[in-house]
Coordinates of C-alpha atoms in Angstrom, one line a residue:
M1 CA 9.2 1.6 3.7
R2 CA 11.0 4.7 4.9
H3 CA 8.0 7.1 5.3
L4 CA 5.7 5.1 7.5
P5 CA 6.0 5.1 11.3
A6 CA 8.5 2.6 12.6
E7 CA 5.8 0.4 14.2
R8 CA 4.2 0.1 10.8
R9 CA 7.4 -0.8 9.0
Q10 CA 8.2 -3.9 11.0
A11 CA 7.0 -7.1 9.3
G12 CA 6.8 -9.0 12.5
H13 CA 5.2 -7.0 15.3
A14 CA 5.7 -8.0 18.9
A15 CA 2.7 -8.3 21.1
S16 CA 3.8 -5.3 23.1
E17 CA 3.8 -3.2 20.0
S18 CA 0.3 -4.4 19.1
A19 CA -0.8 -3.4 22.6
E20 CA 0.7 0.1 22.2
R21 CA -1.1 0.6 18.9
T22 CA -4.6 -0.7 19.5
D23 CA -6.3 1.5 16.8
V24 CA -4.5 -0.4 14.0
P25 CA -4.6 -4.2 14.3
Q26 CA -1.7 -6.1 12.9
T27 CA -2.2 -8.7 10.2
G28 CA -0.6 -12.1 9.9
S29 CA -0.9 -12.1 6.1
P30 CA 1.8 -13.4 3.8
Q31 CA 2.3 -9.9 2.5
A32 CA 3.6 -8.9 5.9
A33 CA 6.8 -10.8 5.2
A34 CA 8.0 -8.2 2.8
D35 CA 11.5 -6.8 3.6
P36 CA 11.3 -3.0 3.4
A37 CA 15.0 -2.9 2.6
D38 CA 14.3 -4.5 -0.7
G39 CA 12.4 -1.5 -2.0
P40 CA 8.8 -0.6 -2.3
I41 CA 7.8 -3.3 -4.8
D42 CA 8.6 -6.9 -5.4
P43 CA 9.7 -7.1 -9.1
A44 CA 8.8 -10.8 -9.2
V45 CA 5.1 -9.8 -9.3
L46 CA 5.6 -7.8 -12.4
E47 CA 7.9 -10.4 -13.9
D48 CA 5.1 -13.0 -13.4
L49 CA 2.8 -10.7 -15.4
I50 CA 5.3 -10.4 -18.2
D51 CA 5.9 -14.2 -18.2
A52 CA 2.2 -14.8 -18.4
A53 CA 2.0 -12.5 -21.4
G54 CA 4.7 -14.5 -23.2
G55 CA 7.5 -12.0 -22.4
S56 CA 5.5 -8.9 -23.4
K57 CA 5.5 -5.9 -21.0
V58 CA 2.1 -4.8 -22.3
I59 CA 0.0 -6.2 -19.4
A60 CA 2.5 -5.1 -16.8
E61 CA 2.4 -1.6 -18.3
R62 CA -1.4 -1.6 -18.1
V63 CA -1.4 -2.7 -14.5
V64 CA 1.2 -0.1 -13.6
G65 CA -0.8 2.6 -15.4
L66 CA -3.9 1.6 -13.6
F67 CA -2.1 1.7 -10.3
A68 CA -0.8 5.2 -11.1
S69 CA -4.3 6.6 -11.8
E70 CA -6.3 4.6 -9.3
S71 CA -3.9 5.1 -6.4
Q72 CA -4.3 8.9 -6.8
R73 CA -8.1 8.6 -6.9
R74 CA -8.2 6.3 -3.9
L75 CA -5.6 8.3 -2.0
A76 CA -7.9 11.4 -2.4
E77 CA -10.8 9.3 -0.9
L78 CA -8.5 8.1 2.0
R79 CA -7.5 11.7 2.7
E80 CA -11.1 12.9 2.7
A81 CA -12.1 10.0 5.0
V82 CA -9.3 11.0 7.4
E83 CA -10.3 14.6 7.3
A84 CA -14.0 13.7 8.0
R85 CA -12.9 11.2 10.6
N86 CA -15.1 8.7 8.8
A87 CA -14.0 5.1 9.6
E88 CA -16.4 3.5 7.1
R89 CA -15.0 5.5 4.2
L90 CA -11.5 5.0 5.4
A91 CA -12.0 1.3 5.4
A92 CA -13.3 1.3 1.8
A93 CA -10.5 3.5 0.5
S94 CA -7.9 1.5 2.3
H95 CA -9.3 -1.8 1.0
A96 CA -9.2 -0.5 -2.6
L97 CA -5.7 0.9 -2.3
R98 CA -4.5 -2.4 -0.7
S99 CA -5.9 -4.4 -3.5
I100 CA -4.2 -2.4 -6.3
S101 CA -1.0 -2.3 -4.3
L102 CA -0.8 -6.1 -4.2
N103 CA -1.4 -6.2 -8.0
V104 CA 2.0 -4.3 -8.5
G105 CA 3.9 -6.1 -5.7
A106 CA 3.8 -3.3 -3.1
A107 CA 3.3 -5.8 -0.3
E108 CA 4.5 -3.5 2.6
L109 CA 2.2 -0.7 1.4
A110 CA -0.6 -3.2 1.2
R111 CA 0.1 -4.5 4.7
V112 CA -0.1 -0.9 6.1
L113 CA -3.4 -0.3 4.2
S114 CA -4.7 -3.6 5.5
D115 CA -3.9 -2.4 9.1
C116 CA -5.8 0.8 8.4
E117 CA -8.8 -1.0 6.9
N118 CA -9.0 -3.5 9.8
G119 CA -8.6 -0.7 12.4
A120 CA -11.4 1.2 10.8
R121 CA -13.7 -1.8 10.3
E122 CA -13.1 -3.4 13.7
G123 CA -12.7 -0.5 16.0
G124 CA -13.8 2.5 14.1
A125 CA -10.2 3.9 14.3
V126 CA -9.2 6.6 11.8
I127 CA -5.5 7.2 11.0
T128 CA -4.0 10.6 11.5
A129 CA -3.4 13.1 8.7
G130 CA 0.3 12.5 9.1
E131 CA -0.1 8.8 8.6
A132 CA -2.2 9.5 5.5
E133 CA 0.7 11.6 4.2
A134 CA 3.2 8.9 4.9
I135 CA 1.0 6.5 2.8
A136 CA 0.9 9.2 0.1
E137 CA 4.7 9.4 0.1
E138 CA 5.0 5.7 -0.1
I139 CA 2.7 5.7 -3.1
V140 CA 5.0 8.2 -4.8
D141 CA 7.9 5.8 -4.1
V142 CA 6.0 2.8 -5.4
N143 CA 5.2 4.7 -8.6
A144 CA 8.8 5.6 -9.0
A145 CA 9.9 2.0 -8.5
L146 CA 7.3 0.8 -11.0
G147 CA 8.5 3.3 -13.6
A148 CA 12.1 2.2 -13.1
F149 CA 11.1 -1.4 -13.5
L150 CA 9.3 -0.7 -16.8
R151 CA 12.3 1.3 -18.1
Q152 CA 14.8 -1.5 -17.4
G153 CA 15.5 -4.0 -20.2
R154 CA 14.4 -7.5 -19.8

């Protein structure tokens, strides 16, 4: 994930890094194992949807379409929460974005959003406007990768 701060891009955070960044706890979720060099999405997630639909891309297209629209709505909520310095609203927006990110295989984005959610819920931490914009840029990259995936032949 090229837009997020370096400490957020690392799948395995050292204890010293966690200590430096106490406002955003690190998760040990399986999603954290994503390799950012592989791109913003895991195509296998969408391939599984296509396989479950008997080879049809219809369900994958619907999920991608929902991500495109919902991610913009939830991103607006996240930005508003950051501007208002409202940890509760940030946690809710981060949670919703995390969930839809996992649905399209954007595991690294989901991990960062999980960190934001946990920091907001557990410590009342609110990310910076710059961090919110890095998340916004990553959502753009995820949407581009999703579009490219759908355009490719199967």
